N, C-alpha and C. Protein backbone atom coordinates (compact mmCIF):
# COMPACT_ATOMS: atom_id res chain seq x y z
N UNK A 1 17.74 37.02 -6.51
CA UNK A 1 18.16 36.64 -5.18
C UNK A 1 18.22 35.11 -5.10
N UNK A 2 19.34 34.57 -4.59
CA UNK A 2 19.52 32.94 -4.82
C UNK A 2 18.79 32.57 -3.05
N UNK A 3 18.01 31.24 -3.78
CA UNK A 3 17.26 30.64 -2.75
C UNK A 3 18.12 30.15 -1.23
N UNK A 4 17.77 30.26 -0.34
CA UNK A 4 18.75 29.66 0.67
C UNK A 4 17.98 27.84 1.34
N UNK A 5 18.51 27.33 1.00
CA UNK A 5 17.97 25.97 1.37
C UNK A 5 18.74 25.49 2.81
N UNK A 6 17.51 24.61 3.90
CA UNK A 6 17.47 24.62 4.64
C UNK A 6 18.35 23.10 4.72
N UNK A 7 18.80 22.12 3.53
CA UNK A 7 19.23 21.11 3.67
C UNK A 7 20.44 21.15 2.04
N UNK A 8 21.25 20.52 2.52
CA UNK A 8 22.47 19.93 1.53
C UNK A 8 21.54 19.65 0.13
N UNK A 9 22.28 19.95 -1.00
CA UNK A 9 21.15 18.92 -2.20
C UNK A 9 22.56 18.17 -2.67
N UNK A 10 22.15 17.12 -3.20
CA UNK A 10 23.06 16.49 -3.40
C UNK A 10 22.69 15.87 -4.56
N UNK A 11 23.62 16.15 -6.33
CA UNK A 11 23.04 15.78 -7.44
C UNK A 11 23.07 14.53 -7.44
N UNK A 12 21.99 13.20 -8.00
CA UNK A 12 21.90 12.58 -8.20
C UNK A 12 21.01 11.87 -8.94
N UNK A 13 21.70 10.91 -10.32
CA UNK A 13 21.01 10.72 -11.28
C UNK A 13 20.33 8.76 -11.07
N UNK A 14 18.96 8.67 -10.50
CA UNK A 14 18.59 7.49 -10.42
C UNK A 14 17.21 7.11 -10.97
N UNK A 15 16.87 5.95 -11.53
CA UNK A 15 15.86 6.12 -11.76
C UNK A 15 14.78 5.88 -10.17
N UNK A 16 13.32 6.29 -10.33
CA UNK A 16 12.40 6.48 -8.97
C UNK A 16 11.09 6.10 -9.81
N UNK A 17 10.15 5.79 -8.82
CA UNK A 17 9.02 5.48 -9.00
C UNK A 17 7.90 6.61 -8.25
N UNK A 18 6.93 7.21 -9.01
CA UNK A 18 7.02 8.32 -8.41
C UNK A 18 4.90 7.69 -8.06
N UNK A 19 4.19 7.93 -7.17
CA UNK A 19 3.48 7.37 -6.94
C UNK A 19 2.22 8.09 -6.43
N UNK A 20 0.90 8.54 -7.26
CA UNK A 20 -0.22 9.27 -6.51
C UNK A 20 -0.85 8.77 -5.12
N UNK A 21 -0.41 9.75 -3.79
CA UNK A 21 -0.71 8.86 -2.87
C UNK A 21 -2.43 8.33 -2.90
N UNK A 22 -2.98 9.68 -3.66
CA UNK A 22 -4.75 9.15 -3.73
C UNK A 22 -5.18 8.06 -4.22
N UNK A 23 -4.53 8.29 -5.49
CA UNK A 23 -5.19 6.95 -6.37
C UNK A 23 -4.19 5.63 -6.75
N UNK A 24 -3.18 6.03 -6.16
CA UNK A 24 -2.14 4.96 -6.33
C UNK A 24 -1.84 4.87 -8.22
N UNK A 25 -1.88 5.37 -8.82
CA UNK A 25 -1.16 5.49 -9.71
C UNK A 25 -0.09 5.75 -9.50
N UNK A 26 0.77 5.36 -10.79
CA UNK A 26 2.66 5.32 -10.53
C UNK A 26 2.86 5.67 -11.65
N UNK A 27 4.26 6.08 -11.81
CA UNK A 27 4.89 6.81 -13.06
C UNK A 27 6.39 6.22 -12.98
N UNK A 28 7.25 6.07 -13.88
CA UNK A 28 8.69 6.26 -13.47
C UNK A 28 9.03 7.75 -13.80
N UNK A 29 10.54 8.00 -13.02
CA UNK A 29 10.72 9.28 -13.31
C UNK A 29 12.73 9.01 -12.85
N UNK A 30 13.39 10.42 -13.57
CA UNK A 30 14.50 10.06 -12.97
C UNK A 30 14.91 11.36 -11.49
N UNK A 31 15.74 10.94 -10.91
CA UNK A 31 15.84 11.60 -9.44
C UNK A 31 16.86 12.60 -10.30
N UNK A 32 17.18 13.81 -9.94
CA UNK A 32 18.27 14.82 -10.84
C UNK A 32 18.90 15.12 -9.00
N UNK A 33 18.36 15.81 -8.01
CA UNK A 33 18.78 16.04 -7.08
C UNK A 33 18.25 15.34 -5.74
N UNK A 34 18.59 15.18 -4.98
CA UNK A 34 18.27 15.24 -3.23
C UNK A 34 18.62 15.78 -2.43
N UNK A 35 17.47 16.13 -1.31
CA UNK A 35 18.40 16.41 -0.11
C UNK A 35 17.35 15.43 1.29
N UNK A 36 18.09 16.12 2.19
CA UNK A 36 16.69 15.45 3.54
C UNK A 36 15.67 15.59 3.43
N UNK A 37 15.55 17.00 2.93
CA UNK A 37 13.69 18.29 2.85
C UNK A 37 13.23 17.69 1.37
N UNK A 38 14.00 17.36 0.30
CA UNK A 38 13.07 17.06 -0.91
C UNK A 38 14.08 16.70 -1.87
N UNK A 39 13.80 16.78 -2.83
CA UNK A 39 14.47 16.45 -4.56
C UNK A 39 13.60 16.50 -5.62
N UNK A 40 14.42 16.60 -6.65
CA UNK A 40 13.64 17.08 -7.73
C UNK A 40 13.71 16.18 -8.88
N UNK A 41 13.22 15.67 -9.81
CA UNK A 41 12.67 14.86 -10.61
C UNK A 41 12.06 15.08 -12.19
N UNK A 42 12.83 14.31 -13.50
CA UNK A 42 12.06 14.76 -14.13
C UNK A 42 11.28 12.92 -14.77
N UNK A 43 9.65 13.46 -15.32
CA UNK A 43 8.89 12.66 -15.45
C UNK A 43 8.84 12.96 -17.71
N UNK A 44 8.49 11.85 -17.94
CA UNK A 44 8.12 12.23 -19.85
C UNK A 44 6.52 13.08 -19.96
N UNK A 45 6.06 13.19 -18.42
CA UNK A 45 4.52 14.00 -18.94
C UNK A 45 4.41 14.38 -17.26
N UNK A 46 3.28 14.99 -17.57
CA UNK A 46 2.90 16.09 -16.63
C UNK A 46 2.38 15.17 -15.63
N UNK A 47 2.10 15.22 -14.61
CA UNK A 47 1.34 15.24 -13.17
C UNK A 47 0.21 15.95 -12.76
N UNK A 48 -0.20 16.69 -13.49
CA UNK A 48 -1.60 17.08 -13.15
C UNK A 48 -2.61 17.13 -12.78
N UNK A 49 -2.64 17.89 -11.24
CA UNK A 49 -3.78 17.51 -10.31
C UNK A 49 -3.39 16.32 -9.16
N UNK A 50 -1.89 16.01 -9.46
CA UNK A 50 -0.91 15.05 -8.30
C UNK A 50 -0.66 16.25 -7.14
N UNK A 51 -0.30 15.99 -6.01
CA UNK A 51 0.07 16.98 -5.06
C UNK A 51 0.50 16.25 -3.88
N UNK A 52 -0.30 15.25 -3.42
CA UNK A 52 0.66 14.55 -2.33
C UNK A 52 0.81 13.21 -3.07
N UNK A 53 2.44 12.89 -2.51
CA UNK A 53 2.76 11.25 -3.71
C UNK A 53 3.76 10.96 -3.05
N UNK A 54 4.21 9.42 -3.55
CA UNK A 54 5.29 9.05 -2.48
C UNK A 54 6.20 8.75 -3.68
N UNK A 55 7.52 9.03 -3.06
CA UNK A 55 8.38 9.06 -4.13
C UNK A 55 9.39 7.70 -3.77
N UNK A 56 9.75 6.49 -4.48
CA UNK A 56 10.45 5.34 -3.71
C UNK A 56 11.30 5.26 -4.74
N UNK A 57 12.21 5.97 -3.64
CA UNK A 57 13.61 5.65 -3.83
C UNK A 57 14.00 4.05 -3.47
N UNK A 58 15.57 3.93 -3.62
CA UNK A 58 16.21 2.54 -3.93
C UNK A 58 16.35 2.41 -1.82
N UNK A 59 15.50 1.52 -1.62
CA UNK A 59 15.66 0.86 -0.25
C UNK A 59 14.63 1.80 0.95
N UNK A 60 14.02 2.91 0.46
CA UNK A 60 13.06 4.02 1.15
C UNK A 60 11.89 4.22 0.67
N UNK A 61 10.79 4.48 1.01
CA UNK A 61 9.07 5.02 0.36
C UNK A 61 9.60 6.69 0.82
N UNK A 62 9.15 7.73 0.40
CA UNK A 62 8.98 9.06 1.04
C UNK A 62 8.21 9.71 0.80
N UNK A 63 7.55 10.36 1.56
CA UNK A 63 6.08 11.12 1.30
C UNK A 63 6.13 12.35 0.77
N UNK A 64 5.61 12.76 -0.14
CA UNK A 64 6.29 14.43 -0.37
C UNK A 64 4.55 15.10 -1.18
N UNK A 65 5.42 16.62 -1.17
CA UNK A 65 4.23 17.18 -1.75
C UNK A 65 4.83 17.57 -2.85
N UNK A 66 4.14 17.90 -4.42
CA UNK A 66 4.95 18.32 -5.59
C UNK A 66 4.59 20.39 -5.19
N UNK A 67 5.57 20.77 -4.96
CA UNK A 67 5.93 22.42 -4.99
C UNK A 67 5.99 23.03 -6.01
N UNK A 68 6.56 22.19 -6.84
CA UNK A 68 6.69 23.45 -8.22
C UNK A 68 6.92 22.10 -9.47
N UNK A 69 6.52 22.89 -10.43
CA UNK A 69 6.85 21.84 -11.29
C UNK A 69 6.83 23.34 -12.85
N UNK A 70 7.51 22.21 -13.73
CA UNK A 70 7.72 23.26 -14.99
C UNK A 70 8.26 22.56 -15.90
N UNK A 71 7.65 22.73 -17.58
CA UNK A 71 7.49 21.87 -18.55
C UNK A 71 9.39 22.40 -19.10
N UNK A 72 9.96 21.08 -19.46
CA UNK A 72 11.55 21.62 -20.02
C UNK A 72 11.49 20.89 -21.12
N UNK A 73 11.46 21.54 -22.47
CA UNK A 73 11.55 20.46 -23.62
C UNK A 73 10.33 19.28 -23.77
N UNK A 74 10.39 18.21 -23.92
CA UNK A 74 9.07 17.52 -23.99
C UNK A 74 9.27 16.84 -22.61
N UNK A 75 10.05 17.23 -21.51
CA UNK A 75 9.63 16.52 -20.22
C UNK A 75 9.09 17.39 -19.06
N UNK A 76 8.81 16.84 -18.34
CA UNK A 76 8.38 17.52 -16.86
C UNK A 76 9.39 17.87 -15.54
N UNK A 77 9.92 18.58 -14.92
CA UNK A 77 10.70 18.93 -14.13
C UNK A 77 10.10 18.72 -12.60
N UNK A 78 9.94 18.39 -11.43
CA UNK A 78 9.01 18.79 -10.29
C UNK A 78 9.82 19.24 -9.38
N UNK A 79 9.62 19.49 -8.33
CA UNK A 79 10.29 20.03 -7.16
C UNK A 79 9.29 18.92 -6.20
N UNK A 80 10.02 18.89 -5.15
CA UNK A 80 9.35 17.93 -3.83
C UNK A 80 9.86 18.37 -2.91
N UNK A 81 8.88 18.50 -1.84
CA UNK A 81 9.37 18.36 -0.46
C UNK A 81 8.80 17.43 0.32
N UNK A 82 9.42 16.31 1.08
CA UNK A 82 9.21 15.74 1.77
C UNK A 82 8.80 16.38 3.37
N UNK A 83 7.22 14.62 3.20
CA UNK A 83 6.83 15.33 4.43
C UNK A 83 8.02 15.26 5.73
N UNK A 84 7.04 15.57 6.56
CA UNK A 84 7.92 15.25 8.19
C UNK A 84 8.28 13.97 8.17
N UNK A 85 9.01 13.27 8.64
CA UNK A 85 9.61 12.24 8.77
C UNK A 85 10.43 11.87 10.45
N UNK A 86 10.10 11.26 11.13
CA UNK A 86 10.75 10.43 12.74
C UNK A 86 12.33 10.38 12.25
N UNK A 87 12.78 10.32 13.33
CA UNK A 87 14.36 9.83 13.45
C UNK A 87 15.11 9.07 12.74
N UNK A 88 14.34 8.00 12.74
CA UNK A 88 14.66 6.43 12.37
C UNK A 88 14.69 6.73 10.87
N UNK A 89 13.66 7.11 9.72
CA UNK A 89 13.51 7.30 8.77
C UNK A 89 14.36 8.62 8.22
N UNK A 90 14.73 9.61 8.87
CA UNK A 90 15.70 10.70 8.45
C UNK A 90 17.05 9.84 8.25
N UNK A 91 17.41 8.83 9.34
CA UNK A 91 19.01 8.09 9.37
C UNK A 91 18.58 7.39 8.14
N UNK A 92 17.74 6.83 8.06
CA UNK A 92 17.62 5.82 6.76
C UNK A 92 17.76 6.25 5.20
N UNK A 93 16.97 7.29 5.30
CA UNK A 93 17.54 8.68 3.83
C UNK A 93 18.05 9.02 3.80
N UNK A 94 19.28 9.46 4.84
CA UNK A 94 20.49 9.39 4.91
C UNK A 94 21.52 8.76 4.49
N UNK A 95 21.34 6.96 4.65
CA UNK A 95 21.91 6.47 4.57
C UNK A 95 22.26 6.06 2.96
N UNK A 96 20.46 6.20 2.36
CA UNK A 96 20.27 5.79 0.76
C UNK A 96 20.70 6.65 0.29
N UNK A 97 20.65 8.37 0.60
CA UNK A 97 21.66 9.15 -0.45
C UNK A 97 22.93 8.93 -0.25
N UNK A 98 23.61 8.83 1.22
CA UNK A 98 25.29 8.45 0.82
C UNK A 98 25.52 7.02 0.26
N UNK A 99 24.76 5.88 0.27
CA UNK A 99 25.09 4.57 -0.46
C UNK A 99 24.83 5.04 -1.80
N UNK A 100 24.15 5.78 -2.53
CA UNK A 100 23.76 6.44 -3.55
C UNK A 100 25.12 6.74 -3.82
N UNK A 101 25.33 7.51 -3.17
CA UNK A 101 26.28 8.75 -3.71
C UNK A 101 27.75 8.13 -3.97
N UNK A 102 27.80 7.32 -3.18
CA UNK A 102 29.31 6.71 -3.18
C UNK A 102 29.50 5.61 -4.61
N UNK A 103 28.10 4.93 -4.39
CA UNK A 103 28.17 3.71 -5.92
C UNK A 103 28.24 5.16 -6.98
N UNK A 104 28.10 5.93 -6.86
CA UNK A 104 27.53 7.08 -8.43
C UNK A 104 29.10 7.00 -9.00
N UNK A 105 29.30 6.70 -10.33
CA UNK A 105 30.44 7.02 -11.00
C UNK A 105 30.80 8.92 -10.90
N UNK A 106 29.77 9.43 -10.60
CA UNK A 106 30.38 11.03 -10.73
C UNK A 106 29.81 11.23 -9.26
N UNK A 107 29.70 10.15 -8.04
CA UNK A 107 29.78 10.82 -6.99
C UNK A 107 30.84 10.52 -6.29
């Protein structure tokens, strides 16, 4: 049964900084998808025992929780959903995936 998602995903290949909100450790990672509710990410190693982290994108911080994650080859895959987010900050992630999307040679 195919998942029904509550927001657009929109593929996109960037690099991100992916960030333990506890201990402030950071990782790089690359962005594969987005949407408003989350995106997904792959990292060269696991996250283990990460669960809430902020993921900073190009011009945004976003708060998310890691949902799923799963080992592909020697990298890490995650799933995210971003937390709740105000008005002001939904237009603003908005704005970084379509400025995203438009510079993307395959967007």
């Amino acid at each position: 049964m195919a998942q029904k998602r509550r927001h657009k995903r929109y593929s996109m290949i960037e690099m991100v900084t992916v960030v333990n909100a506890d201990t402030e450790f950071s990782v790089r990672g690359c962005l594969e998808d987005i949407s408003i509710g989350g995106a997904s990410f792959i990292t060269p190693g696991s996250l283990a025992g990460w669960k809430n982290i902020k993921v900073e994108l190009p011009g945004i911080n976003v708060a998310a929780q890691i949902v799923r994650s799963e080992k592909s080859g020697g990298n890490w895959i995650f799933r995210v959903k971003f937390e709740e987010m105000g008005f002001f900050r939904k237009i603003k992630l908005r704005s970084v995936i379509k400025k995203t999307m438009r510079s993307s040679p395959a967007g």
